[in-house]
Structure formats: structure tokens, C-alpha cells
Coordinates of C-alpha atoms in Angstrom, one line a residue:
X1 CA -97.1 50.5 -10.5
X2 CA -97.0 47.8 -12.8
X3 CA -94.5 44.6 -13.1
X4 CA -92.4 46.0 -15.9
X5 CA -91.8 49.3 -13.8
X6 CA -90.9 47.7 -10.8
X7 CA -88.4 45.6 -12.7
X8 CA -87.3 48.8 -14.6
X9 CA -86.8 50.5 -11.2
X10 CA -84.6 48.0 -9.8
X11 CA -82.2 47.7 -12.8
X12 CA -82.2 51.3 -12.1
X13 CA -81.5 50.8 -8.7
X14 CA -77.8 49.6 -9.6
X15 CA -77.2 53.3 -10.9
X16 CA -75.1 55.6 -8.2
X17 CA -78.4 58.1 -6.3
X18 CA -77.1 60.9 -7.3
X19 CA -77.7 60.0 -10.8
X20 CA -80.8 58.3 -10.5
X21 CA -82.1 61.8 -8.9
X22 CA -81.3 63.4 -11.7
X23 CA -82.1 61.3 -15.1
X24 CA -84.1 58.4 -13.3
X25 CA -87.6 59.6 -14.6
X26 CA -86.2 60.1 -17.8
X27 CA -84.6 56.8 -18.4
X28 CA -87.8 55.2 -16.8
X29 CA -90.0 56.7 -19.5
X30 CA -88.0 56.4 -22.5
X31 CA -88.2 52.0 -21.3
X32 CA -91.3 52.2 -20.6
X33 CA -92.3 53.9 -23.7
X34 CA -90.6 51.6 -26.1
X35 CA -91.9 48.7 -24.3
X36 CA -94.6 46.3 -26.0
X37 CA -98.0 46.7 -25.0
X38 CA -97.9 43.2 -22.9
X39 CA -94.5 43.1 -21.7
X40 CA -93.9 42.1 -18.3
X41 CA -90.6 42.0 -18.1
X42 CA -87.3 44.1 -19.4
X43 CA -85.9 42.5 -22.5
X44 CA -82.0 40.7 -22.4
X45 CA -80.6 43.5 -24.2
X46 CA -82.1 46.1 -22.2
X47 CA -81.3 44.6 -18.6
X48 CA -77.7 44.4 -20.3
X49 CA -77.5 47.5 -21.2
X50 CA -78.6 48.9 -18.2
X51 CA -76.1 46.8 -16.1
X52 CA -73.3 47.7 -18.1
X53 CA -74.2 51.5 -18.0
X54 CA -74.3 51.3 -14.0
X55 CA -70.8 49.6 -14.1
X56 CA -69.3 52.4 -16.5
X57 CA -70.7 55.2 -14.2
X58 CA -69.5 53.6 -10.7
X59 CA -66.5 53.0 -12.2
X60 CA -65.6 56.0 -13.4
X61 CA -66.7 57.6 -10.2
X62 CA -64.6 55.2 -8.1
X63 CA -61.7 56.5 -10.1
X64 CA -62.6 60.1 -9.2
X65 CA -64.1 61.1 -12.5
X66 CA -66.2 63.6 -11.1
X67 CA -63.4 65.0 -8.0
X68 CA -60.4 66.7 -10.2
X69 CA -58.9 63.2 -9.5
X70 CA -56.1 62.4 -12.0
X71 CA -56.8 58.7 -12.3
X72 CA -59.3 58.7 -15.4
X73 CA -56.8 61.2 -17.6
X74 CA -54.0 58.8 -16.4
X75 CA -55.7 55.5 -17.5
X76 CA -56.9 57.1 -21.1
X77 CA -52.9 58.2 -21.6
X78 CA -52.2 54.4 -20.5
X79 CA -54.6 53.1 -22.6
X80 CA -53.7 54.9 -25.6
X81 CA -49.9 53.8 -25.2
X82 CA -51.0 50.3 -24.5
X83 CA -53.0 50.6 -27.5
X84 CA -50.1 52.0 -29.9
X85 CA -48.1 48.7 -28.2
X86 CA -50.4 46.6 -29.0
X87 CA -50.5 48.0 -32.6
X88 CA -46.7 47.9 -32.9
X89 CA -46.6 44.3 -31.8
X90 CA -49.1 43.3 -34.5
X91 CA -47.2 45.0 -37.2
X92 CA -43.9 43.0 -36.1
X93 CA -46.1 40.2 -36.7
X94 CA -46.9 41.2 -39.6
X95 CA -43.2 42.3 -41.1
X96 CA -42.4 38.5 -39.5
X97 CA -44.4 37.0 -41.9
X98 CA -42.5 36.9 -45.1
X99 CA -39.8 35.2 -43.2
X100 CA -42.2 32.7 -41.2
X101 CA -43.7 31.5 -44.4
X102 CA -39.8 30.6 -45.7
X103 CA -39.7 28.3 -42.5
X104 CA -43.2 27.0 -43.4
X105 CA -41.6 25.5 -46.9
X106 CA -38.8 24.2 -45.7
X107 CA -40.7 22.0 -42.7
X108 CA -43.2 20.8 -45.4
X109 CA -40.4 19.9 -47.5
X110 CA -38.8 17.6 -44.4
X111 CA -42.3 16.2 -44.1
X112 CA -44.4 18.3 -42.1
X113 CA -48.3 19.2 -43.0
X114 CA -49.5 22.6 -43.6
X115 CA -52.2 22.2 -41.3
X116 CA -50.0 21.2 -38.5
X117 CA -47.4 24.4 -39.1
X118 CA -50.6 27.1 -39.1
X119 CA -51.5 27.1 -35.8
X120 CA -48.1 27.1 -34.3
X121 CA -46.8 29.5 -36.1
X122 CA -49.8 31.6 -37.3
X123 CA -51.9 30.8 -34.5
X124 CA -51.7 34.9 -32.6
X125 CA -52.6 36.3 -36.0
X126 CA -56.5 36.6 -35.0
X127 CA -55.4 38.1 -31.7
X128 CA -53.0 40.9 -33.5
X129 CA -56.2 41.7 -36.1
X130 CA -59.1 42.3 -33.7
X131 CA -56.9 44.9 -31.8
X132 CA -56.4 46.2 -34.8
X133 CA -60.3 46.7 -35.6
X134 CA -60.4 47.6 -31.6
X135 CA -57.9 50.6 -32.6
X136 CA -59.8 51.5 -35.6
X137 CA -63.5 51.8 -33.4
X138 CA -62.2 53.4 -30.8
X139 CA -60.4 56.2 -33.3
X140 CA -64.0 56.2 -35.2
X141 CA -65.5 57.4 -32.0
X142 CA -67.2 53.9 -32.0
X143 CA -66.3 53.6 -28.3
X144 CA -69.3 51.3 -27.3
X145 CA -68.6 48.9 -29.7
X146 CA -65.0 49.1 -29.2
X147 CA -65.5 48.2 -25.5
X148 CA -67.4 45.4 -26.3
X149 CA -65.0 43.6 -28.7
X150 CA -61.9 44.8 -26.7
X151 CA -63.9 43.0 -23.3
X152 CA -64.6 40.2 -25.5
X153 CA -61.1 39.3 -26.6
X154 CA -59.4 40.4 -23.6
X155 CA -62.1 37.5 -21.5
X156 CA -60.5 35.1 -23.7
X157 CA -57.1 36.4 -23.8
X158 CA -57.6 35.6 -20.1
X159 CA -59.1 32.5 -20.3
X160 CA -55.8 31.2 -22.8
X161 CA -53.5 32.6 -20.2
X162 CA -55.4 30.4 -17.6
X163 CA -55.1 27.1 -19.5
X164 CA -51.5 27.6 -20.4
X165 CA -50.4 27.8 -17.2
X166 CA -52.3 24.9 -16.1
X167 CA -51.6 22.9 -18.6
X168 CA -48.1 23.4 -20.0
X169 CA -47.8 20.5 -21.6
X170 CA -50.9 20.5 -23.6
X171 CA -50.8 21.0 -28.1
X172 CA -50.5 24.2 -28.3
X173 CA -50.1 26.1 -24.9
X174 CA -47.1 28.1 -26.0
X175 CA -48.9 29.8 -28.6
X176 CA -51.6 30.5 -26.0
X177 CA -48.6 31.6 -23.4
X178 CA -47.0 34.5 -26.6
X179 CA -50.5 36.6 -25.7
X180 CA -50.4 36.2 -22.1
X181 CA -47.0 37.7 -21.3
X182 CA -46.3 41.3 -21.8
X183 CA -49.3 41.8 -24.3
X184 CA -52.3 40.4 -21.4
X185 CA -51.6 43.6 -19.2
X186 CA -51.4 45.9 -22.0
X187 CA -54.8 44.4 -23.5
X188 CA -55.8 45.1 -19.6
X189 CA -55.1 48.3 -19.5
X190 CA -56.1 49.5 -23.0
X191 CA -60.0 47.7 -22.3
X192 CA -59.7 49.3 -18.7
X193 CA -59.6 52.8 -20.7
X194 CA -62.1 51.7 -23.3
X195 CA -64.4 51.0 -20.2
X196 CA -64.0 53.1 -16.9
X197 CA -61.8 56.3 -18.4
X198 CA -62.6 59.1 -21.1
X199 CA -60.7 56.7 -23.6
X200 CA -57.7 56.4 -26.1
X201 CA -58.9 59.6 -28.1
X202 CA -58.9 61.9 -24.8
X203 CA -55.5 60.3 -23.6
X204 CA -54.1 61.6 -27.5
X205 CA -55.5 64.9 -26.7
X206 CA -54.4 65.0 -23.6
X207 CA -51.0 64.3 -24.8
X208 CA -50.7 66.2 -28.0
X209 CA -49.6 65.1 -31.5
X210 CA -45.9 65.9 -31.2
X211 CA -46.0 63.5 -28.0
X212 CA -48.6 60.4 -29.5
X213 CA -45.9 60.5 -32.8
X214 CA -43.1 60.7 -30.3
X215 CA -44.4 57.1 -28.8
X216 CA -45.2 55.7 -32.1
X217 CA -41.4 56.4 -33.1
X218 CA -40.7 54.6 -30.2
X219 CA -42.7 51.6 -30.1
X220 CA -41.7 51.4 -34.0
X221 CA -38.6 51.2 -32.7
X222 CA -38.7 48.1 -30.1
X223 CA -40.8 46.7 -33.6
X224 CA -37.5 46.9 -35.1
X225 CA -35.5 45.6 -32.5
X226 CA -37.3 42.4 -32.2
X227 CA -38.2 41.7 -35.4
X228 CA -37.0 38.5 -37.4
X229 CA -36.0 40.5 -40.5
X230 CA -33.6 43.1 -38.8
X231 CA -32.3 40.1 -36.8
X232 CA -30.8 37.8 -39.9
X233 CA -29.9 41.2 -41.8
X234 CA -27.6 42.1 -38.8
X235 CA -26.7 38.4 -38.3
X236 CA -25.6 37.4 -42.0
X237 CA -26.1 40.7 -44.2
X238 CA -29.4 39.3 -45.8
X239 CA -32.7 38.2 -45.1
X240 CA -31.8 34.5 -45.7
X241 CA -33.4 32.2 -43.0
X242 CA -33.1 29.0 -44.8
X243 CA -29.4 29.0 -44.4
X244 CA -28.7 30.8 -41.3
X245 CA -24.9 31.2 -40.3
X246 CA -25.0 29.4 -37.2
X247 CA -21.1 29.9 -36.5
X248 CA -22.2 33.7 -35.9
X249 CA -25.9 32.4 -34.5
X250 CA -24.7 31.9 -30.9
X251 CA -22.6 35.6 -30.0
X252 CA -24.8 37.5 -31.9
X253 CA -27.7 36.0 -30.4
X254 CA -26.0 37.8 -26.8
X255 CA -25.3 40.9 -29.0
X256 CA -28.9 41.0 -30.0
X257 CA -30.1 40.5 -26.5
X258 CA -28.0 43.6 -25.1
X259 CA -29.4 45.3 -27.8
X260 CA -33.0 45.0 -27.3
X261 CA -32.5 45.2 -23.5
X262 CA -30.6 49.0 -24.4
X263 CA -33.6 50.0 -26.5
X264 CA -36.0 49.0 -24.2
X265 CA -34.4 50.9 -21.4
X266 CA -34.3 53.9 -23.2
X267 CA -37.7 53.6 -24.4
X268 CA -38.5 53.2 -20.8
X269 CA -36.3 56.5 -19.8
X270 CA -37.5 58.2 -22.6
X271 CA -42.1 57.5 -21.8
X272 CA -41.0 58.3 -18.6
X273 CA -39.4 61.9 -19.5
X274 CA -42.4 62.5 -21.4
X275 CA -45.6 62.1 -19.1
X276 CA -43.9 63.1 -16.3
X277 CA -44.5 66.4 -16.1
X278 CA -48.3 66.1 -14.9
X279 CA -49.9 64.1 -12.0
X280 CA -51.9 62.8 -14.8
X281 CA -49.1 61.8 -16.4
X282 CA -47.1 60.0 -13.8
X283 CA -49.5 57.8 -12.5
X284 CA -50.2 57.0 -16.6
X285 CA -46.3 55.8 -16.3
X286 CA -47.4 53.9 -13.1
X287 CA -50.3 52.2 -15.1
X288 CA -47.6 51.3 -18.3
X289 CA -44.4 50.0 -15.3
X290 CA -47.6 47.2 -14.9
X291 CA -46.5 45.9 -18.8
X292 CA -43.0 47.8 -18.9
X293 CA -41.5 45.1 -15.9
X294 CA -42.7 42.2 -17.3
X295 CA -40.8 43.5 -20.5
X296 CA -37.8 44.3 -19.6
X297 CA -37.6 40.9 -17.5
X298 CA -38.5 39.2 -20.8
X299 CA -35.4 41.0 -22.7
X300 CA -33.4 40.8 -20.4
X301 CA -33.7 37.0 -19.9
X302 CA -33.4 36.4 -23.3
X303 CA -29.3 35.1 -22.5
X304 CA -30.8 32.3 -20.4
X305 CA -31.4 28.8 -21.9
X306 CA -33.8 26.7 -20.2
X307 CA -35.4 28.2 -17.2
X308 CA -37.7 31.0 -19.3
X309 CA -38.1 29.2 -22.3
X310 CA -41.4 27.1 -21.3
X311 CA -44.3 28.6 -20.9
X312 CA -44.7 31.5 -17.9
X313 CA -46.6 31.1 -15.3
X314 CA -49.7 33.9 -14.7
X315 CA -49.1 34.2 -11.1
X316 CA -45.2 35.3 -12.1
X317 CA -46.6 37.5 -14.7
X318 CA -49.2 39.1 -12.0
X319 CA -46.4 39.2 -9.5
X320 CA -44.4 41.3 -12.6
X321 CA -47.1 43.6 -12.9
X322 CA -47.7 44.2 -9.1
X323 CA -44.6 45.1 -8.6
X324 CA -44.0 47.6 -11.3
X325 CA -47.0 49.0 -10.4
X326 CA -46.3 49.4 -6.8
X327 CA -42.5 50.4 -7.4
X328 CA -43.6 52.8 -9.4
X329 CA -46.2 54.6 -7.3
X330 CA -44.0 55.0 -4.4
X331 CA -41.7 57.3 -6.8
X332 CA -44.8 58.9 -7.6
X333 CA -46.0 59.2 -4.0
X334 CA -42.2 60.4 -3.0
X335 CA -42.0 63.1 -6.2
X336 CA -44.8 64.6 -5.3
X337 CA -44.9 64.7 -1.3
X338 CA -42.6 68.3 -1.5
X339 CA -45.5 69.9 -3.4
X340 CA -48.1 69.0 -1.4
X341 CA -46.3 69.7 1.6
X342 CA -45.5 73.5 0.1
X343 CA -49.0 73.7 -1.0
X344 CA -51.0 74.0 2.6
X345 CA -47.9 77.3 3.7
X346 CA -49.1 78.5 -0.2
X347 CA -52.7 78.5 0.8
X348 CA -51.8 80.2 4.0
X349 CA -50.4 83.1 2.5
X350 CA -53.1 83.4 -0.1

């Protein structure tokens, strides 16, 4: 056996037996058979790949893949609605901008430099467009590379959250902290699908058309509802920012809170009624309670001056998420402990 098979064998090692057993020998030759005539080693890229391939494979099986488990189903539906959220956001970004680039001119004009004013208040707009290429891949049936770039941006998405929290104070750590709220655990759990389910595309199958437009109405609508447009429309009749009617600024500003705390809700209510009505699609609403807490926490604290207005910390934020998670899979657990209780007397009778 020579050096480069041995190495070979033990990357290979890292693969679940059961699979080695079967496509072991095959993998081994096609390796060995592109390897150069005096290579003694694997290259980068192939040790790489191999790694990653044994961590898709155990992870998928650890989430029951291959046992009729409804985990990976549920984490491609999450995945795909975290996705579409993630989308939505991006495009309230987007319909912000007109508006943002109004409060540009008029800081410039009281002395402030362009330079200064870009990252502050343009500083998420990278963020917002590699989700949107993410979206795009993983639609294309580009699903590797989609991984990749979603783990990529996610690590630093992680990474920002981190040094925001450590460093509140620091230039700049509150435009760090607006993509580590609500959009870090939906970034999680739309790489997590990307990675260890069957993906976005199989969650949009699994839900249907009339149900992945259904969402998309929805999360259009929390756009809407939290967008800097419809907020000056409603608050003055027109999309006037430079001279805001601040006599109105301060009650509507509670109106517009209840408001987006109602639409949320529904929204909630409304996922909720939809994936329900498959194991699948419960635990999928158990996956989204993980970015749907932190949310509604966010909206409904909007009233309160002071307290959640610096930047939040990540252990409150993984506390959020915890909990809605855990909240959520003990109605689960409790919804379906009737059926499997009737389903041992069903077997009987069979």
C-alpha cells in the first residue's frame, strides 16, 4: 500500500462504515487515479472536500435522514422560509433606500462627509446582496456552491455578532448588531438546510406553490409594515423625510409599534396554521419560533426608550432562540402524544 493510499484511506476513515462498505473502493480509485505520478500526499482541495463530504453525510444521518425521521423535511421547510425572510428583509432595505439617501443630503449639507455616512447607514447592504446570490444558487440547483458562500457569510455574520457584543462602544458596532438580531438565526437556519437537509428547493416541494406564495405574501407583508416609506406616508400623507411632522412623530410612533406587533402576530398565527398539519411541518414551526421570539420581542419593544436601543447582547439573543425553540417543541411533543398513544391499540387490531 503506498503513502498516498494510506492517507486516502484515512480521510476516508471519517465517512460513517456503512457507507465506506459500500462506495469506499470506488471513491479510493477515482483519487487514486487522478493523482500525479509522484504524489505523496492528498492535495488541500481534495482533503477538503472529503472532510466536508463526511460532515454532510453524518449529519444528515444524525438527523435521521435515512429512518423516516421528519427532522431533514422540517429543516429544508425552515430553511426555505428563512430564506424567503431573509430575501424580504433585503428588499425593505432596498425600498429604504430612496428615503436613506434624502437623510444622506441633508447631513452633508450640516457638515457631515460622505464617507463617514456610508457605512452607517449603507454598511448591511453587502450582507442583504450575497443572500440574495445565496437564494439564486441554491434555486439554480447550485447547492454546493451555495453552501459554501452561505457558510462563509454566515462565519462572519457570526464573527460581527461576537465583536458587537464585546465591544459596544466601538465605531460601528451597531451596524454590526442590525445582522445579528433576528436575521443571525434565520442565516442559521437557512445554511443549516443548505448543509445537513435536502435543501430550500425540497422544502418548496414539500410545501407546494400555493403555500411558498402564501409565505411570500406574508413576509411581503412585515416588508411593508417596517418599512421607512409606508411609515412617513401613514405619518404625514407623503414620503417627505426631510420635514418630518414631529407633533404627530411621537403617538404615531406607538400606533406604528401596535401595528407591526398585530402583523407579526398574525403572520405568526397564520405559518403556524400552515405547516401544521404534518410532523414535518410542525417541528419546521419549531425550527422558525428560534427567529420568530426574538422578533416578536424586537416589535414589541419597540415603545421602550432606552433599555433596547444599544446594541443586544448575543447571549440574550441565544437565550431568545432557546426558548422559542424549546416552547415550541413541547406543544409539539404535547399535540402529538394522543396519536402516538392511539397508534400502538391501532397496530394491535391490525
Amino acid at each position: 500500500m503506498s503513502a498516498l493510499e494510506l492517507r486516502y484511506r484515512r480521510l476516508l476513515a471519517c465517512y460513517p462504515a456503512g457507507h465506506r462498505a459500500e462506495h469506499g473502493e470506488e471513491m479510493l480509485d477515482v483519487l487514486l487515479s487522478a493523482a500525479r505520478p509522484d504524489q505523496t500526499r492528498p492535495s488541500l482541495a481534495d482533503a477538503a472536500d472529503l472532510v466536508r463530504g463526511a460532515v454532510r453525510i453524518r449529519l444528515r444521518r444524525a438527523a435521521g435522514d435515512a429512518t423516516g425521521s421528519p427532522w431533514p423535511g422540517a429543516l429544508a421547510v425552515a430553511g426555505l422560509v428563512s430564506m424567503i425572510m431573509l430575501l424580504a428583509d433585503g428588499v425593505r432595505f432596498a425600498v429604504n433606500i430612496p428615503q436613506t439617501a434624502m437623510q444622506v443630503g441633508l447631513q452633508m449639507y450640516d457638515g457631515a462627509t460622505l464617507w463617514g455616512l456610508l457605512p452607517v447607514l449603507f454598511g448591511t447592504a453587502p450582507f442583504w446582496l450575497a443572500w440574495a446570490g445565496i437564494a439564486v444558487m441554491a434555486w439554480r440547483g447550485a447547492r454546493r456552491q451555495a453552501a459554501t458562500t452561505a457558510c462563509t457569510v454566515t462565519a462572519a455574520q457570526v464573527v460581527l455578532a461576537v465583536w458587537a457584543a464585546d465591544f459596544p462602544e466601538a465605531p460601528y458596532a451597531f451596524v454590526a448588531s442590525s445582522v445579528a438580531g433576528v436575521p443571525l438565526p434565520l442565516a442559521l437556519l437557512a445554511t443549516a438546510s443548505l448543509v445537513a437537509s435536502p435543501g430550500p428547493r425540497h422544502g418548496a416541494r414539500l410545501l407546494g406553490r400555493a403555500r411558498v406564495a402564501g409565505i411570500a405574501v406574508m413576509a411581503g407583508v412585515l416588508v411593508a409594515v417596517s418599512s421607512q416609506p409606508l411609515f412617513t406616508l401613514l405619518l404625514q400623507g407623503d414620503f417627505d423625510v426631510l420635514h418630518l411632522n414631529y407633533d404627530r412623530l411621537y403617538d404615531f410612533s406607538g400606533v406604528w409599534s401596535d401595528l407591526q406587533l398585530g402583523a407579526a402576530l398574525v403572520i405568526a398565527v397564520l405559518v403556524c396554521a400552515i405547516l401544521s398539519r404534518s410532523g414535518q411541518g410542525r417541528r419546521a414551526c419549531a425550527l422558525l419560533a428560534m427567529a420568530g421570539l426574538p422578533l416578536l420581542d424586537r416589535v414589541s419593544q419597540l415603545r421602550v426608550e432606552g433599555e433596547f436601543s444599544d446594541v443586544q447582547e448575543l447571549s440574550f439573543l441565544l437565550a431568545e432562540c432557546a426558548a422559542g425553540f424549546a416552547l415550541t417543541m413541547l406543544c409539539v411533543r404535547l399535540v402529538e402524544l394522543p396519536l402516538k398513544n392511539r397508534t400502538p391499540g391501532r397496530a394491535g387490531k391490525a
